[in-house]
């Protein structure tokens, strides 16, 4: 694989991790905006899971999942520094700018990943920690190192990593994996291609320049908008499964129907309108973030008063100790 070296004056290289580079640069490496959505879906998975989890352990679980998601972002930026430098959207990231060296990013990412997995295993349970470790591995090795530069299906397959946080949250609360978190996984998995392809439609020239075979680069805009529509059509009925299977109420179902209909309208408009599709792609991309946030917020609100939610109780300590031993 061909990489592009980034020349940085020696005087600008921060040799000591965390001492010469501003904290904001290390935070930026963690992709906080992407991380926040992943952490929110993990929180929902934890909150809607059956049983009770000690509030302190719940907070530790969410912080560990956030650190793991951030570590995946750091290692992604470490490996992709060469293509980040040639794309307008990513050229201002800390490594291309010379604010942080690739070696520092690698060390930071590995330490963060190892610490997150270890804390989750020791404080909560091994199953959740194993899922977190697998998620980081899948995103960094399978998606970033293998799929991203080799196939236009990179987002489809690699989207599994971004769909796992609610499963990790559920496992943290219960020590098990049930049907419910798998439905949430499938929802995010089907949401990911329309979300990222809508973005890549307006960045196809940048991806082409960087040598990344995103679907608009390889198959063209018409084929991409068709695939966006197909995945959107599949997404809407899957988003209704929590209501259909009985672990969400009618209010959630109504919100899922309304937001899903809006998603379909935007996807259909994008597919039908060729000349104006640049603006339509931007609208779909922005709405897709709102859509997933609203969907999971509705599920969380649906379970807010449920006894299964993340609250303290006299039985909390014994329940949490049993979960921690799984």
GROMACS .gro file of C-alpha atoms in nm:
model
  326
    1UNK     CA    1   0.000   0.000   0.000
    2UNK     CA    2   0.135   0.336  -0.101
    3UNK     CA    3   0.157   0.607   0.164
    4UNK     CA    4   0.238   0.973   0.126
    5UNK     CA    5   0.496   1.116   0.363
    6UNK     CA    6   0.405   1.445   0.526
    7UNK     CA    7   0.698   1.680   0.570
    8UNK     CA    8   0.697   1.865   0.900
    9UNK     CA    9   0.981   2.080   1.035
   10UNK     CA   10   1.155   1.914   1.328
   11UNK     CA   11   1.089   2.216   1.545
   12UNK     CA   12   0.715   2.157   1.508
   13UNK     CA   13   0.717   1.792   1.611
   14UNK     CA   14   0.585   1.736   1.963
   15UNK     CA   15   0.819   1.473   2.105
   16UNK     CA   16   0.652   1.419   2.437
   17UNK     CA   17   0.296   1.296   2.439
   18UNK     CA   18   0.060   1.543   2.602
   19UNK     CA   19   0.331   1.800   2.691
   20UNK     CA   20   0.392   1.997   2.374
   21UNK     CA   21   0.069   1.934   2.185
   22UNK     CA   22  -0.242   2.111   2.318
   23UNK     CA   23  -0.502   1.890   2.480
   24UNK     CA   24  -0.753   2.005   2.219
   25UNK     CA   25  -0.547   1.837   1.947
   26UNK     CA   26  -0.560   1.501   2.124
   27UNK     CA   27  -0.933   1.543   2.178
   28UNK     CA   28  -0.973   1.622   1.809
   29UNK     CA   29  -0.796   1.296   1.723
   30UNK     CA   30  -1.074   1.110   1.902
   31UNK     CA   31  -1.337   1.238   1.653
   32UNK     CA   32  -1.563   1.376   1.929
   33UNK     CA   33  -1.864   1.436   1.705
   34UNK     CA   34  -1.860   1.080   1.572
   35UNK     CA   35  -1.782   0.948   1.919
   36UNK     CA   36  -2.075   1.134   2.078
   37UNK     CA   37  -2.332   0.959   1.858
   38UNK     CA   38  -2.175   0.619   1.926
   39UNK     CA   39  -2.172   0.687   2.301
   40UNK     CA   40  -2.536   0.800   2.294
   41UNK     CA   41  -2.648   0.477   2.124
   42UNK     CA   42  -2.443   0.281   2.379
   43UNK     CA   43  -2.615   0.472   2.659
   44UNK     CA   44  -2.954   0.384   2.514
   45UNK     CA   45  -2.854   0.017   2.495
   46UNK     CA   46  -2.749   0.027   2.860
   47UNK     CA   47  -3.058   0.215   2.978
   48UNK     CA   48  -3.320   0.002   2.804
   49UNK     CA   49  -3.161  -0.328   2.907
   50UNK     CA   50  -3.347  -0.537   3.168
   51UNK     CA   51  -3.233  -0.541   3.527
   52UNK     CA   52  -3.054  -0.279   3.733
   53UNK     CA   53  -2.697  -0.156   3.711
   54UNK     CA   54  -2.524   0.043   3.982
   55UNK     CA   55  -2.506   0.410   3.870
   56UNK     CA   56  -2.132   0.424   3.931
   57UNK     CA   57  -2.070   0.112   3.722
   58UNK     CA   58  -2.300   0.250   3.455
   59UNK     CA   59  -2.099   0.572   3.439
   60UNK     CA   60  -1.774   0.376   3.424
   61UNK     CA   61  -1.914   0.165   3.141
   62UNK     CA   62  -2.014   0.471   2.936
   63UNK     CA   63  -1.679   0.642   2.995
   64UNK     CA   64  -1.495   0.324   2.891
   65UNK     CA   65  -1.707   0.292   2.577
   66UNK     CA   66  -1.642   0.659   2.498
   67UNK     CA   67  -1.268   0.606   2.543
   68UNK     CA   68  -1.282   0.298   2.320
   69UNK     CA   69  -1.470   0.487   2.049
   70UNK     CA   70  -1.220   0.771   2.079
   71UNK     CA   71  -0.929   0.526   2.054
   72UNK     CA   72  -1.073   0.387   1.732
   73UNK     CA   73  -1.090   0.741   1.594
   74UNK     CA   74  -0.730   0.812   1.695
   75UNK     CA   75  -0.599   0.495   1.529
   76UNK     CA   76  -0.806   0.570   1.220
   77UNK     CA   77  -0.644   0.914   1.193
   78UNK     CA   78  -0.300   0.764   1.256
   79UNK     CA   79  -0.335   0.523   0.966
   80UNK     CA   80  -0.518   0.760   0.731
   81UNK     CA   81  -0.286   1.059   0.781
   82UNK     CA   82  -0.165   1.036   0.421
   83UNK     CA   83  -0.510   1.056   0.264
   84UNK     CA   84  -0.632   1.308   0.523
   85UNK     CA   85  -0.359   1.544   0.401
   86UNK     CA   86  -0.499   1.551   0.045
   87UNK     CA   87  -0.869   1.586   0.127
   88UNK     CA   88  -1.016   1.930   0.196
   89UNK     CA   89  -1.253   1.790   0.458
   90UNK     CA   90  -0.971   1.638   0.664
   91UNK     CA   91  -0.659   1.841   0.585
   92UNK     CA   92  -0.697   2.048   0.904
   93UNK     CA   93  -0.677   1.747   1.133
   94UNK     CA   94  -0.391   1.748   1.388
   95UNK     CA   95  -0.158   1.501   1.212
   96UNK     CA   96  -0.167   1.659   0.862
   97UNK     CA   97  -0.113   1.999   1.023
   98UNK     CA   98   0.192   1.871   1.210
   99UNK     CA   99   0.036   1.940   1.550
  100UNK     CA  100   0.076   1.575   1.654
  101UNK     CA  101   0.315   1.318   1.509
  102UNK     CA  102   0.193   0.984   1.378
  103UNK     CA  103   0.401   0.807   1.643
  104UNK     CA  104   0.231   1.002   1.920
  105UNK     CA  105  -0.110   0.930   1.775
  106UNK     CA  106  -0.032   0.558   1.758
  107UNK     CA  107   0.084   0.544   2.120
  108UNK     CA  108  -0.210   0.753   2.238
  109UNK     CA  109  -0.460   0.536   2.049
  110UNK     CA  110  -0.317   0.206   2.172
  111UNK     CA  111  -0.297   0.320   2.535
  112UNK     CA  112  -0.651   0.458   2.520
  113UNK     CA  113  -0.786   0.140   2.361
  114UNK     CA  114  -0.610  -0.089   2.606
  115UNK     CA  115  -0.716   0.117   2.904
  116UNK     CA  116  -1.080   0.133   2.793
  117UNK     CA  117  -1.106  -0.243   2.742
  118UNK     CA  118  -0.927  -0.321   3.070
  119UNK     CA  119  -1.145  -0.086   3.275
  120UNK     CA  120  -1.465  -0.224   3.122
  121UNK     CA  121  -1.354  -0.582   3.192
  122UNK     CA  122  -1.245  -0.517   3.550
  123UNK     CA  123  -1.526  -0.283   3.656
  124UNK     CA  124  -1.824  -0.418   3.461
  125UNK     CA  125  -1.794  -0.751   3.279
  126UNK     CA  126  -1.575  -0.939   3.036
  127UNK     CA  127  -1.839  -0.983   2.766
  128UNK     CA  128  -1.889  -0.608   2.724
  129UNK     CA  129  -1.511  -0.558   2.723
  130UNK     CA  130  -1.466  -0.826   2.457
  131UNK     CA  131  -1.729  -0.657   2.240
  132UNK     CA  132  -1.555  -0.322   2.282
  133UNK     CA  133  -1.219  -0.475   2.188
  134UNK     CA  134  -1.375  -0.639   1.883
  135UNK     CA  135  -1.537  -0.310   1.779
  136UNK     CA  136  -1.206  -0.123   1.797
  137UNK     CA  137  -1.029  -0.403   1.605
  138UNK     CA  138  -1.300  -0.414   1.339
  139UNK     CA  139  -1.299  -0.038   1.284
  140UNK     CA  140  -0.922   0.001   1.277
  141UNK     CA  141  -0.804  -0.320   1.109
  142UNK     CA  142  -1.098  -0.448   0.904
  143UNK     CA  143  -1.243  -0.114   0.794
  144UNK     CA  144  -0.957   0.139   0.804
  145UNK     CA  145  -0.663  -0.080   0.704
  146UNK     CA  146  -0.832  -0.334   0.480
  147UNK     CA  147  -1.169  -0.230   0.335
  148UNK     CA  148  -1.151   0.149   0.303
  149UNK     CA  149  -0.890   0.161   0.027
  150UNK     CA  150  -0.990  -0.163  -0.148
  151UNK     CA  151  -1.366  -0.183  -0.204
  152UNK     CA  152  -1.664   0.049  -0.261
  153UNK     CA  153  -1.848  -0.167  -0.006
  154UNK     CA  154  -1.616  -0.033   0.267
  155UNK     CA  155  -1.895   0.158   0.439
  156UNK     CA  156  -2.143  -0.129   0.417
  157UNK     CA  157  -1.918  -0.387   0.583
  158UNK     CA  158  -1.727  -0.144   0.801
  159UNK     CA  159  -2.055  -0.002   0.929
  160UNK     CA  160  -2.079  -0.301   1.162
  161UNK     CA  161  -1.828  -0.133   1.394
  162UNK     CA  162  -2.042   0.178   1.431
  163UNK     CA  163  -2.352  -0.034   1.491
  164UNK     CA  164  -2.210  -0.224   1.790
  165UNK     CA  165  -2.221   0.041   2.070
  166UNK     CA  166  -2.583  -0.030   2.176
  167UNK     CA  167  -2.494  -0.400   2.193
  168UNK     CA  168  -2.197  -0.315   2.416
  169UNK     CA  169  -2.418  -0.101   2.638
  170UNK     CA  170  -2.672  -0.382   2.669
  171UNK     CA  171  -2.398  -0.634   2.750
  172UNK     CA  172  -2.255  -0.398   3.012
  173UNK     CA  173  -2.592  -0.389   3.188
  174UNK     CA  174  -2.683  -0.756   3.158
  175UNK     CA  175  -2.370  -0.953   3.075
  176UNK     CA  176  -2.565  -1.102   2.783
  177UNK     CA  177  -2.665  -1.026   2.423
  178UNK     CA  178  -3.037  -1.041   2.344
  179UNK     CA  179  -3.265  -0.989   2.046
  180UNK     CA  180  -3.333  -0.626   2.136
  181UNK     CA  181  -2.974  -0.496   2.101
  182UNK     CA  182  -2.937  -0.692   1.777
  183UNK     CA  183  -3.236  -0.500   1.638
  184UNK     CA  184  -3.067  -0.175   1.739
  185UNK     CA  185  -2.746  -0.300   1.574
  186UNK     CA  186  -2.934  -0.375   1.251
  187UNK     CA  187  -3.097  -0.030   1.255
  188UNK     CA  188  -2.762   0.150   1.271
  189UNK     CA  189  -2.607  -0.096   1.024
  190UNK     CA  190  -2.871  -0.013   0.760
  191UNK     CA  191  -2.857   0.359   0.843
  192UNK     CA  192  -2.482   0.385   0.785
  193UNK     CA  193  -2.463   0.349   0.403
  194UNK     CA  194  -2.722   0.621   0.325
  195UNK     CA  195  -2.561   0.848   0.583
  196UNK     CA  196  -2.203   0.820   0.453
  197UNK     CA  197  -2.287   0.789   0.084
  198UNK     CA  198  -2.489   1.113   0.108
  199UNK     CA  199  -2.172   1.277   0.241
  200UNK     CA  200  -1.944   1.114  -0.016
  201UNK     CA  201  -2.162   1.228  -0.307
  202UNK     CA  202  -2.045   1.584  -0.248
  203UNK     CA  203  -1.687   1.476  -0.175
  204UNK     CA  204  -1.636   1.228  -0.457
  205UNK     CA  205  -1.362   1.437  -0.618
  206UNK     CA  206  -1.169   1.440  -0.291
  207UNK     CA  207  -1.205   1.065  -0.244
  208UNK     CA  208  -1.090   1.012  -0.603
  209UNK     CA  209  -0.786   1.232  -0.545
  210UNK     CA  210  -0.703   1.036  -0.229
  211UNK     CA  211  -0.746   0.701  -0.404
  212UNK     CA  212  -1.037   0.588  -0.184
  213UNK     CA  213  -1.288   0.381  -0.387
  214UNK     CA  214  -1.606   0.522  -0.238
  215UNK     CA  215  -1.920   0.417  -0.426
  216UNK     CA  216  -1.973   0.753  -0.607
  217UNK     CA  217  -1.614   0.734  -0.735
  218UNK     CA  218  -1.641   0.376  -0.860
  219UNK     CA  219  -2.005   0.341  -0.964
  220UNK     CA  220  -2.113   0.701  -1.026
  221UNK     CA  221  -2.375   0.927  -0.872
  222UNK     CA  222  -2.683   0.757  -1.017
  223UNK     CA  223  -2.587   0.416  -0.885
  224UNK     CA  224  -2.505   0.568  -0.546
  225UNK     CA  225  -2.840   0.744  -0.510
  226UNK     CA  226  -3.012   0.419  -0.607
  227UNK     CA  227  -2.824   0.230  -0.335
  228UNK     CA  228  -2.909   0.505  -0.085
  229UNK     CA  229  -3.277   0.459  -0.167
  230UNK     CA  230  -3.257   0.080  -0.135
  231UNK     CA  231  -3.095   0.095   0.208
  232UNK     CA  232  -3.341   0.363   0.318
  233UNK     CA  233  -3.634   0.142   0.219
  234UNK     CA  234  -3.483  -0.144   0.421
  235UNK     CA  235  -3.409   0.081   0.718
  236UNK     CA  236  -3.762   0.206   0.787
  237UNK     CA  237  -3.933  -0.131   0.862
  238UNK     CA  238  -3.634  -0.243   1.069
  239UNK     CA  239  -3.662   0.076   1.277
  240UNK     CA  240  -4.018  -0.030   1.361
  241UNK     CA  241  -3.912  -0.368   1.505
  242UNK     CA  242  -3.871  -0.238   1.863
  243UNK     CA  243  -4.241  -0.147   1.858
  244UNK     CA  244  -4.349  -0.458   1.665
  245UNK     CA  245  -4.160  -0.688   1.902
  246UNK     CA  246  -4.305  -0.519   2.208
  247UNK     CA  247  -4.004  -0.353   2.369
  248UNK     CA  248  -4.111  -0.002   2.268
  249UNK     CA  249  -4.450   0.165   2.295
  250UNK     CA  250  -4.681   0.315   2.035
  251UNK     CA  251  -4.527   0.661   2.078
  252UNK     CA  252  -4.191   0.524   1.963
  253UNK     CA  253  -4.366   0.354   1.670
  254UNK     CA  254  -4.530   0.680   1.565
  255UNK     CA  255  -4.199   0.867   1.584
  256UNK     CA  256  -4.025   0.593   1.386
  257UNK     CA  257  -4.295   0.605   1.116
  258UNK     CA  258  -4.288   0.985   1.088
  259UNK     CA  259  -3.911   1.019   1.084
  260UNK     CA  260  -3.874   0.719   0.855
  261UNK     CA  261  -4.120   0.870   0.608
  262UNK     CA  262  -3.917   1.192   0.603
  263UNK     CA  263  -3.599   0.990   0.549
  264UNK     CA  264  -3.759   0.809   0.253
  265UNK     CA  265  -3.883   1.133   0.099
  266UNK     CA  266  -3.534   1.283   0.108
  267UNK     CA  267  -3.376   0.965  -0.030
  268UNK     CA  268  -3.634   0.946  -0.311
  269UNK     CA  269  -3.586   1.314  -0.397
  270UNK     CA  270  -3.211   1.264  -0.409
  271UNK     CA  271  -3.253   0.968  -0.644
  272UNK     CA  272  -3.495   1.147  -0.877
  273UNK     CA  273  -3.326   1.487  -0.907
  274UNK     CA  274  -2.998   1.470  -1.091
  275UNK     CA  275  -2.891   1.831  -1.145
  276UNK     CA  276  -2.989   1.953  -0.799
  277UNK     CA  277  -2.874   1.646  -0.609
  278UNK     CA  278  -2.576   1.821  -0.446
  279UNK     CA  279  -2.806   2.017  -0.216
  280UNK     CA  280  -3.034   1.715  -0.175
  281UNK     CA  281  -2.737   1.502  -0.068
  282UNK     CA  282  -2.643   1.758   0.197
  283UNK     CA  283  -2.997   1.766   0.328
  284UNK     CA  284  -3.012   1.388   0.355
  285UNK     CA  285  -2.675   1.375   0.529
  286UNK     CA  286  -2.776   1.630   0.791
  287UNK     CA  287  -3.119   1.476   0.842
  288UNK     CA  288  -2.973   1.128   0.879
  289UNK     CA  289  -2.791   1.243   1.195
  290UNK     CA  290  -3.110   1.398   1.331
  291UNK     CA  291  -3.304   1.083   1.236
  292UNK     CA  292  -3.084   0.841   1.428
  293UNK     CA  293  -3.063   1.073   1.729
  294UNK     CA  294  -3.441   1.117   1.743
  295UNK     CA  295  -3.503   0.744   1.700
  296UNK     CA  296  -3.277   0.646   1.989
  297UNK     CA  297  -3.396   0.938   2.203
  298UNK     CA  298  -3.754   0.816   2.156
  299UNK     CA  299  -3.653   0.468   2.264
  300UNK     CA  300  -3.473   0.610   2.567
  301UNK     CA  301  -3.773   0.826   2.663
  302UNK     CA  302  -3.998   0.524   2.623
  303UNK     CA  303  -3.800   0.341   2.892
  304UNK     CA  304  -3.732   0.643   3.117
  305UNK     CA  305  -3.993   0.546   3.376
  306UNK     CA  306  -3.942   0.173   3.346
  307UNK     CA  307  -3.808  -0.013   3.644
  308UNK     CA  308  -3.556  -0.175   3.412
  309UNK     CA  309  -3.385   0.158   3.349
  310UNK     CA  310  -3.050   0.263   3.491
  311UNK     CA  311  -3.146   0.359   3.849
  312UNK     CA  312  -3.022   0.287   4.196
  313UNK     CA  313  -3.207   0.040   4.412
  314UNK     CA  314  -3.144  -0.158   4.731
  315UNK     CA  315  -3.064  -0.461   4.516
  316UNK     CA  316  -2.824  -0.270   4.292
  317UNK     CA  317  -2.500  -0.370   4.462
  318UNK     CA  318  -2.566  -0.743   4.450
  319UNK     CA  319  -2.698  -0.729   4.093
  320UNK     CA  320  -2.400  -0.528   3.969
  321UNK     CA  321  -2.153  -0.761   4.139
  322UNK     CA  322  -2.313  -1.058   3.963
  323UNK     CA  323  -2.292  -0.879   3.627
  324UNK     CA  324  -1.927  -0.795   3.690
  325UNK     CA  325  -1.846  -1.163   3.730
  326UNK     CA  326  -1.986  -1.268   3.391
   0.00000   0.00000   0.00000
